[in-house]
Amino acid sequence: MNTPANGTVPARPFNLKMTVAALAAAGIVTPASVWAQDAQGAAEREQASAGPTVVVTGVRRAAQSAQAIKKNSDEVIDSIVAEEAGKFPDKNVAEILGRVSGVQIRREYGEAANVVIRGLTGFVTLLNGREVYTSRDRSLYLADIPTTMLQRVDVYKTQGAEMVEGGTAGVIDVRTARPFDFAGFNASMAGRVENRDKSKTNDPQVSGTISNRWKGDFGEFGALLGLSYQKGHYHDEVTWNSPPTAVLGAASPVTGPNDLGHVLYEGKRDRTAANWAFQWRPSKAFEMFAEGWSTRVDHDAQRQFFVANQGWGPNSQYTLMPGTNQVAAVTSTNANPFTLSSTQAPNDDSETHQGAIGARWKVNDDWTVTTELARTNSKWKQDFPILDLLASPPTVSGETYRNGGGYFTYPNYDMMNPANYRMHTFFDQWSNAHGASNDWRADATWNPGSDGLIREIGFGVRLAERNASYQHESNGQIAPPAGLPAVGSLSGFACTSFPMANDYGLASWVTPCAGYLHANMDKLRQLYGRAAGRQAADPYSLYTNQEDTSAIYGKTRFGFTVGAVPVEGTAGVRVVRTKLDVNGFSGEFVNGVQVPVPVNQKTSSTDAMPNLTLKAMITPQVIGRFNAGKAIQRPAFADFNPGTTYNNGGGGTVDPTANGGNPNLKPVEGTNYDVAGEWYFAPTGSLTATLFKHDFKNYVIRRNTFETVNGIRYLTERPRNVEGGELKGIELAYRQFYDWLPGWLGGFGLEANYTYMEGHLMDNGVKNPFVNMSRNAFNIVALYERGPWSGRLAYNYRSSYVDTYNYRGLGFDLIVDPIKTADASITYKINDKLGITLDVENLNDRTYHDYHGIASNPRDIRRYDRVVGLSMRWKM
């Protein structure tokens, strides 16, 4: 943007190309999809009320659109809008969400994942307003959606009656572009190469979108096609301590880990995605569309484990951490400690497809009707062989915390000699899942066009049928038979472990090659006394669930004045009937043998979810809000599985464990309240504060307890409902561009947000913490845009949180230390059609650290790749 010497900018109309669809969220009764003409009017009214404006582009335009969405919406919402069609500073949706107030993410295995809203995982994922998911899960794995397809992402903290039910934490709605969002022909391409420092790879990514619209004898047509391919290697390294246990024979109470170890993760993802859309408008009053989205992910990984037992015994010498009774270092001589090298080699394939057709008809000046039919299909499969090796070093020396993690060595013993290892337990594992759904909805709105008390009335219906199934292998753990060959005698079997970025003592060791395991499964089965081919499915893992939902809603928009203050609001209720048909197997022990018994259980429930919003326009720039509503969250399909799978362990590798479901689970109920004050002091300047409170009933938790079955004590994990819970907090957010600063300083801007939360769950009268809830979290993003240059420097912080409650049934929680992440990017626009971007993820080389209950009992220290990306983007 060229600015005159006096610093003023001539008033010109605001460029709406990318805000047309972005502002559709400002509507009141949101239909099944976004309709550009409604948004056009909302955007024009918004800009007209703001007075003289300027043509803005890039970062400013995205911030201005996101701010307008938040200001005009009836719900409490935060949005991130593309700087231009498909251009975001992140690679996938999960990474984008890390910058939204109240949202936290965790990055591992090469990308962002594990999204939580206000400390909660119970949210609904939508794609263009319709429900979408992955395989057996309730929600979509958000990393599977590349940002090159996106127009914007909306994070709803509250939910209107017209929105798809199923989340107590909120709704994440991912919006892709349609051809009518553009004035005419539009095309763009992007290429990227990213270097990862620990995996030492250079990976390509490429994407492109093309769309056009044209008029003919039968009206106006539009078509859009987008394609994306991403290849990504990663390397995560972990060093760990086992949970502390009492040291036998100590003169006073002393605790220390029985085991130390390393885990080296390496993997490669090939992710292909496509989206398409067609629109037809035969008249101004009628429009039809068809659109779809597909993604396929091939994820090949290997995890190299090393377990170093510390050989506690009469010959162990140890020292303590100062001021504690925790072991700091131990040396055990002539102990022959249990020493294990293992390769886990999961290969995953997943794909998800969704297609939808719909129509919108403006019957007359007062009535508008929309309808939509969608089909979703998703499947996932995994082959997961594991093979363990054992070694017998006479002496081990370990330290619980050195260079940030567990440190151990084997004096005078060669861990790189295959002759010092022997083959041990073999795990022949596989699993697969499938999900499919049909979803139809119809909505109608009546808008009399008056400024009376009742401004609009909307109502609608939604019918959905969803099926989910899952199974895994039976008897996948195979103990080592006599006569296994020497490790060094199998050609291509033994590999050297991956190099480590930090010094944790043992730098390398011998481990089975992942490629050998997959290429020689039948040979390994023969060596371990099994027939060729996969094992049969475990009947206790198998479930096939069908869930039918029918929902109706009614919603009205109203308005009135209190003194001189205009107040707008909505009131509505959504009623949903849910029928669940669960099929699986339970087990009975007959003469010590578990016998499968078929189970079919049918349940149904009806839930009414009222919602009320009030929005007071105290001044044209200052808004006060109140939102209250009820939401439900259905348990995961796997949680309903009536079967229990038992793993007897053995060989010193795995302790007896069990995993089961609960077909009697009830849906989680949440009653949510939000009170907000918002000051919009500039088109890209705002200061907002939101107080929130969530009250829960029937919250679902998974807990580990010990159960004795058939004389064996199993650490068993099952889901169950608890009686209640409460979560409350405050969100603060600030955004501004400092255009009034002189010269080049006027290019700076700042976005910052802070969230404070506290809460608990009540379980049998005892207060327990929420898993994944950080009390404090904030984002600070420094922005710059002037002339051809733009850039950002982002810092994200989340305080410590509970990862696992009652870890392994040992009576303490697994707690994660604060996580701090810094990212940066800089873009130079060579011309209006071509730009180049350099970005760095994990600028501060962050570490992840968790501990067993207290900081002097560490568990993991994890290190991740630093990623440097170079991108080029071209558009017509």
Short mmCIF file of C-alpha atoms in Angstrom, two decimals, residues 379-708:
data_model
loop_
_atom_site.label_atom_id
_atom_site.label_comp_id
_atom_site.label_asym_id
_atom_site.label_seq_id
_atom_site.Cartn_x
_atom_site.Cartn_y
_atom_site.Cartn_z
CA LYS A 379 -11.27 -46.23 7.14
CA TRP A 380 -8.00 -46.93 8.88
CA LYS A 381 -5.71 -49.93 9.14
CA GLN A 382 -2.44 -50.64 10.88
CA ASP A 383 0.23 -53.33 10.78
CA PHE A 384 2.28 -53.12 13.96
CA PRO A 385 5.02 -55.72 14.44
CA ILE A 386 7.35 -55.48 17.44
CA LEU A 387 10.41 -57.59 18.12
CA ASP A 388 12.48 -57.50 21.31
CA LEU A 389 16.13 -58.37 21.85
CA LEU A 390 17.74 -59.09 25.22
CA ALA A 391 21.30 -58.48 26.36
CA SER A 392 23.16 -59.44 29.56
CA PRO A 393 25.71 -56.79 30.53
CA PRO A 394 27.23 -57.45 33.96
CA THR A 395 27.28 -53.82 35.14
CA VAL A 396 25.09 -50.76 34.64
CA SER A 397 25.58 -47.17 35.74
CA GLY A 398 22.65 -44.76 35.61
CA GLU A 399 21.62 -41.21 36.54
CA THR A 400 17.99 -40.20 36.79
CA TYR A 401 18.50 -36.64 35.54
CA ARG A 402 21.53 -35.63 33.50
CA ASN A 403 21.42 -33.33 30.46
CA GLY A 404 17.72 -33.10 31.13
CA GLY A 405 16.89 -36.82 31.16
CA GLY A 406 17.79 -40.38 32.09
CA TYR A 407 21.48 -41.20 31.51
CA PHE A 408 23.05 -44.67 31.61
CA THR A 409 26.12 -46.59 30.41
CA TYR A 410 27.45 -50.16 30.43
CA PRO A 411 31.13 -50.09 31.43
CA ASN A 412 33.34 -52.46 29.42
CA TYR A 413 30.43 -53.96 27.46
CA ASP A 414 29.92 -53.51 23.71
CA MET A 415 26.28 -52.69 22.94
CA MET A 416 27.12 -52.51 19.23
CA ASN A 417 28.03 -56.19 18.98
CA PRO A 418 25.09 -58.30 17.68
CA ALA A 419 26.61 -61.33 19.41
CA ASN A 420 25.73 -59.74 22.77
CA TYR A 421 21.98 -59.93 22.00
CA ARG A 422 19.43 -62.71 21.67
CA MET A 423 15.95 -62.69 20.13
CA HIS A 424 13.09 -62.42 22.60
CA THR A 425 9.32 -61.64 22.45
CA PHE A 426 7.64 -61.13 19.08
CA PHE A 427 4.40 -59.12 18.77
CA ASP A 428 2.40 -59.90 15.63
CA GLN A 429 -0.18 -57.10 15.72
CA TRP A 430 -2.71 -55.56 13.39
CA SER A 431 -5.91 -53.53 13.69
CA ASN A 432 -8.45 -51.78 11.53
CA ALA A 433 -11.47 -49.50 11.84
CA HIS A 434 -14.22 -48.23 9.60
CA GLY A 435 -16.82 -45.50 9.92
CA ALA A 436 -19.60 -44.26 7.63
CA SER A 437 -22.52 -41.89 7.97
CA ASN A 438 -25.45 -40.38 6.10
CA ASP A 439 -26.56 -36.93 7.20
CA TRP A 440 -29.57 -34.94 5.97
CA ARG A 441 -30.80 -31.61 7.23
CA ALA A 442 -33.29 -28.93 6.22
CA ASP A 443 -33.59 -25.40 7.59
CA ALA A 444 -36.06 -22.57 7.12
CA THR A 445 -35.93 -18.94 8.23
CA TRP A 446 -38.61 -16.28 8.35
CA ASN A 447 -37.37 -12.70 8.29
CA PRO A 448 -40.12 -10.06 8.22
CA GLY A 449 -37.58 -7.30 7.65
CA SER A 450 -38.82 -5.24 10.58
CA ASP A 451 -37.14 -3.77 13.63
CA GLY A 452 -39.78 -5.02 16.03
CA LEU A 453 -39.25 -7.33 18.94
CA ILE A 454 -39.11 -10.46 16.75
CA ARG A 455 -36.53 -10.03 13.98
CA GLU A 456 -36.29 -13.58 12.66
CA ILE A 457 -37.52 -17.10 13.34
CA GLY A 458 -35.72 -20.23 12.22
CA PHE A 459 -36.35 -23.94 12.57
CA GLY A 460 -34.96 -27.13 11.12
CA VAL A 461 -34.52 -30.88 11.25
CA ARG A 462 -31.50 -33.17 10.98
CA LEU A 463 -31.42 -36.96 10.56
CA ALA A 464 -28.15 -38.86 10.75
CA GLU A 465 -27.13 -42.50 10.73
CA ARG A 466 -23.59 -43.46 11.65
CA ASN A 467 -21.83 -46.81 11.81
CA ALA A 468 -18.46 -47.59 13.38
CA SER A 469 -16.50 -50.83 13.71
CA TYR A 470 -13.10 -51.88 15.02
CA GLN A 471 -11.05 -55.02 15.64
CA HIS A 472 -7.49 -56.13 16.29
CA GLU A 473 -5.54 -59.36 16.37
CA SER A 474 -5.88 -62.17 18.87
CA ASN A 475 -2.88 -63.58 20.77
CA GLY A 476 -0.46 -61.14 19.17
CA GLN A 477 2.23 -61.58 21.83
CA ILE A 478 4.45 -64.63 21.17
CA ALA A 479 6.98 -65.82 23.74
CA PRO A 480 10.41 -66.87 22.40
CA PRO A 481 10.64 -70.58 21.66
CA ALA A 482 13.85 -72.56 22.02
CA GLY A 483 16.22 -72.66 19.07
CA LEU A 484 15.86 -69.10 17.75
CA PRO A 485 18.78 -68.14 15.47
CA ALA A 486 21.59 -65.83 16.56
CA VAL A 487 20.88 -62.14 15.98
CA GLY A 488 23.86 -61.74 13.67
CA SER A 489 22.96 -64.76 11.52
CA LEU A 490 19.90 -63.21 9.84
CA SER A 491 20.88 -61.11 6.85
CA GLY A 492 19.45 -57.60 7.06
CA PHE A 493 17.93 -58.18 10.50
CA ALA A 494 20.18 -56.10 12.80
CA CYS A 495 20.40 -52.30 12.50
CA THR A 496 22.14 -49.55 14.41
CA SER A 497 19.85 -47.27 16.38
CA PHE A 498 19.24 -43.72 15.17
CA PRO A 499 21.71 -41.03 16.25
CA MET A 500 20.64 -38.89 19.20
CA ALA A 501 20.81 -35.10 19.31
CA ASN A 502 21.85 -35.01 22.97
CA ASP A 503 24.18 -37.05 25.17
CA TYR A 504 22.29 -39.47 27.40
CA GLY A 505 25.09 -41.99 27.91
CA LEU A 506 24.43 -44.96 25.63
CA ALA A 507 24.64 -43.35 22.20
CA SER A 508 23.80 -46.34 20.00
CA TRP A 509 22.85 -49.98 20.18
CA VAL A 510 21.71 -52.92 18.05
CA THR A 511 18.01 -53.12 17.25
CA PRO A 512 15.85 -55.05 14.73
CA CYS A 513 15.40 -53.31 11.37
CA ALA A 514 11.81 -52.12 10.83
CA GLY A 515 12.00 -52.89 7.13
CA TYR A 516 13.05 -56.46 7.85
CA LEU A 517 10.07 -56.98 10.15
CA HIS A 518 7.51 -55.93 7.53
CA ALA A 519 9.22 -57.78 4.68
CA ASN A 520 9.65 -61.06 6.59
CA MET A 521 6.54 -61.45 8.73
CA ASP A 522 5.79 -65.02 7.63
CA LYS A 523 9.42 -66.02 8.18
CA LEU A 524 9.29 -64.60 11.71
CA ARG A 525 5.97 -66.33 12.37
CA GLN A 526 7.56 -69.62 11.33
CA LEU A 527 10.56 -69.03 13.62
CA TYR A 528 8.19 -68.37 16.52
CA GLY A 529 6.05 -71.44 15.81
CA ARG A 530 3.10 -69.73 14.16
CA ALA A 531 1.40 -70.42 10.84
CA ALA A 532 1.80 -68.00 7.96
CA GLY A 533 -0.61 -65.09 7.69
CA ARG A 534 -2.31 -62.80 10.16
CA GLN A 535 -3.77 -64.01 13.39
CA ALA A 536 -7.56 -64.10 13.63
CA ALA A 537 -9.36 -61.14 15.16
CA ASP A 538 -9.75 -60.94 18.93
CA PRO A 539 -13.52 -61.19 19.49
CA TYR A 540 -13.23 -59.03 22.62
CA SER A 541 -11.79 -56.16 20.59
CA LEU A 542 -14.52 -56.33 17.95
CA TYR A 543 -17.44 -53.96 18.06
CA THR A 544 -19.93 -52.73 15.48
CA ASN A 545 -22.02 -49.79 16.61
CA GLN A 546 -24.87 -48.00 14.87
CA GLU A 547 -25.97 -44.62 16.11
CA ASP A 548 -29.11 -42.94 14.78
CA THR A 549 -29.89 -39.35 15.70
CA SER A 550 -32.90 -37.22 14.89
CA ALA A 551 -32.90 -33.58 15.89
CA ILE A 552 -35.23 -30.63 15.56
CA TYR A 553 -34.60 -27.05 16.59
CA GLY A 554 -36.32 -23.72 16.78
CA LYS A 555 -34.63 -20.38 17.17
CA THR A 556 -35.72 -16.77 17.20
CA ARG A 557 -33.80 -13.56 16.88
CA PHE A 558 -35.14 -10.58 18.80
CA GLY A 559 -34.20 -7.00 19.60
CA PHE A 560 -35.16 -4.19 21.95
CA THR A 561 -33.63 -1.17 23.65
CA VAL A 562 -32.77 -0.57 27.27
CA GLY A 563 -32.66 3.17 27.65
CA ALA A 564 -30.56 4.24 24.67
CA VAL A 565 -28.73 0.91 24.40
CA PRO A 566 -29.84 -1.46 21.58
CA VAL A 567 -29.92 -5.10 22.60
CA GLU A 568 -30.05 -8.05 20.21
CA GLY A 569 -30.44 -11.65 21.16
CA THR A 570 -31.39 -15.15 20.20
CA ALA A 571 -33.29 -17.86 22.03
CA GLY A 572 -33.63 -21.40 20.86
CA VAL A 573 -33.75 -25.04 21.76
CA ARG A 574 -32.47 -28.16 20.06
CA VAL A 575 -34.02 -31.52 20.87
CA VAL A 576 -32.18 -34.64 19.81
CA ARG A 577 -33.16 -38.29 20.04
CA THR A 578 -30.20 -40.69 20.05
CA LYS A 579 -30.52 -44.44 19.50
CA LEU A 580 -27.43 -46.62 19.95
CA ASP A 581 -27.12 -50.27 18.92
CA VAL A 582 -23.94 -51.83 20.36
CA ASN A 583 -22.68 -55.24 19.24
CA GLY A 584 -19.64 -57.02 20.63
CA PHE A 585 -18.51 -59.82 22.93
CA SER A 586 -18.07 -60.16 26.66
CA GLY A 587 -16.12 -63.03 28.18
CA GLU A 588 -16.75 -65.76 30.71
CA PHE A 589 -14.01 -67.96 32.16
CA VAL A 590 -14.79 -71.69 31.93
CA ASN A 591 -12.12 -73.99 33.43
CA GLY A 592 -9.64 -71.11 33.22
CA VAL A 593 -10.40 -70.36 29.57
CA GLN A 594 -12.16 -67.19 28.48
CA VAL A 595 -15.16 -67.92 26.25
CA PRO A 596 -16.71 -65.14 24.11
CA VAL A 597 -20.38 -64.41 24.66
CA PRO A 598 -22.18 -62.22 22.08
CA VAL A 599 -23.60 -58.97 23.43
CA ASN A 600 -26.22 -56.75 21.84
CA GLN A 601 -27.32 -53.71 23.79
CA LYS A 602 -29.70 -51.03 22.60
CA THR A 603 -30.09 -47.72 24.39
CA SER A 604 -31.83 -44.46 23.62
CA SER A 605 -31.98 -41.00 25.12
CA THR A 606 -33.64 -37.66 24.43
CA ASP A 607 -31.84 -34.43 25.23
CA ALA A 608 -33.18 -30.88 25.10
CA MET A 609 -30.51 -28.19 24.71
CA PRO A 610 -31.76 -24.63 25.22
CA ASN A 611 -29.62 -21.64 24.28
CA LEU A 612 -29.86 -17.91 24.99
CA THR A 613 -27.67 -15.06 23.75
CA LEU A 614 -27.82 -11.33 24.52
CA LYS A 615 -25.67 -8.70 22.83
CA ALA A 616 -25.82 -5.08 24.02
CA MET A 617 -24.36 -2.43 21.68
CA ILE A 618 -23.29 -0.07 24.46
CA THR A 619 -21.64 2.13 21.82
CA PRO A 620 -20.89 1.38 18.15
CA GLN A 621 -17.50 0.15 19.33
CA VAL A 622 -18.31 -1.45 22.72
CA ILE A 623 -20.34 -4.66 23.02
CA GLY A 624 -21.46 -6.61 26.06
CA ARG A 625 -22.48 -10.28 25.72
CA PHE A 626 -24.20 -12.96 27.72
CA ASN A 627 -24.51 -16.55 26.49
CA ALA A 628 -26.01 -19.54 28.27
CA GLY A 629 -26.78 -22.97 26.93
CA LYS A 630 -26.72 -26.69 27.39
CA ALA A 631 -24.64 -29.12 25.30
CA ILE A 632 -24.09 -32.86 25.18
CA GLN A 633 -21.04 -34.92 24.30
CA ARG A 634 -21.40 -38.55 23.32
CA PRO A 635 -18.67 -40.98 24.43
CA ALA A 636 -16.23 -42.39 21.88
CA PHE A 637 -17.50 -45.45 20.04
CA ALA A 638 -14.66 -47.57 21.45
CA ASP A 639 -15.78 -46.68 24.98
CA PHE A 640 -19.03 -48.63 24.45
CA ASN A 641 -17.23 -51.88 23.57
CA PRO A 642 -18.58 -54.56 25.95
CA GLY A 643 -15.48 -56.72 25.63
CA THR A 644 -12.24 -56.76 27.63
CA THR A 645 -8.95 -57.73 26.03
CA TYR A 646 -6.41 -59.32 28.38
CA ASN A 647 -2.65 -59.29 27.86
CA ASN A 648 -0.90 -61.67 30.23
CA GLY A 649 2.53 -60.11 29.73
CA GLY A 650 5.43 -62.38 30.42
CA GLY A 651 9.10 -62.52 29.62
CA GLY A 652 9.77 -59.40 31.68
CA THR A 653 8.67 -57.25 28.76
CA VAL A 654 5.04 -56.35 29.54
CA ASP A 655 3.13 -56.58 32.81
CA PRO A 656 -0.39 -58.08 32.68
CA THR A 657 -2.78 -55.44 31.36
CA ALA A 658 -6.40 -55.29 30.22
CA ASN A 659 -8.49 -52.83 28.28
CA GLY A 660 -12.26 -52.76 28.10
CA GLY A 661 -15.30 -50.63 27.41
CA ASN A 662 -18.62 -49.88 29.03
CA PRO A 663 -21.86 -50.19 27.04
CA ASN A 664 -23.79 -48.41 29.81
CA LEU A 665 -22.07 -45.06 29.45
CA LYS A 666 -24.25 -41.95 29.46
CA PRO A 667 -23.57 -38.85 27.35
CA VAL A 668 -21.77 -35.98 29.04
CA GLU A 669 -23.99 -33.00 29.81
CA GLY A 670 -22.55 -29.51 29.99
CA THR A 671 -24.25 -26.29 31.04
CA ASN A 672 -22.17 -23.38 29.80
CA TYR A 673 -22.17 -19.68 30.66
CA ASP A 674 -20.16 -16.88 29.02
CA VAL A 675 -20.08 -13.16 29.84
CA ALA A 676 -17.98 -10.93 27.57
CA GLY A 677 -17.00 -7.32 27.10
CA GLU A 678 -15.56 -6.29 23.72
CA TRP A 679 -14.09 -2.97 22.59
CA TYR A 680 -13.48 -2.56 18.85
CA PHE A 681 -11.52 0.67 18.65
CA ALA A 682 -10.26 0.24 15.07
CA PRO A 683 -11.00 -1.97 12.02
CA THR A 684 -8.03 -4.07 13.16
CA GLY A 685 -7.96 -3.08 16.80
CA SER A 686 -9.82 -4.73 19.65
CA LEU A 687 -9.65 -5.54 23.34
CA THR A 688 -11.92 -8.30 24.66
CA ALA A 689 -12.51 -10.17 27.91
CA THR A 690 -14.67 -13.28 28.42
CA LEU A 691 -15.61 -14.95 31.68
CA PHE A 692 -16.76 -18.56 31.28
CA LYS A 693 -18.10 -21.37 33.41
CA HIS A 694 -18.90 -24.99 32.49
CA ASP A 695 -20.88 -27.30 34.78
CA PHE A 696 -20.72 -31.00 33.90
CA LYS A 697 -22.78 -34.07 34.60
CA ASN A 698 -21.83 -37.67 33.68
CA TYR A 699 -18.34 -36.65 32.57
CA VAL A 700 -16.52 -39.65 31.05
CA ILE A 701 -13.06 -40.57 32.31
CA ARG A 702 -10.74 -43.50 31.66
CA ARG A 703 -9.03 -44.77 34.76
CA ASN A 704 -6.49 -47.50 35.51
CA THR A 705 -7.35 -49.92 38.32
CA PHE A 706 -6.08 -53.36 39.26
CA GLU A 707 -8.45 -56.27 38.69
CA THR A 708 -7.76 -59.92 39.46
#
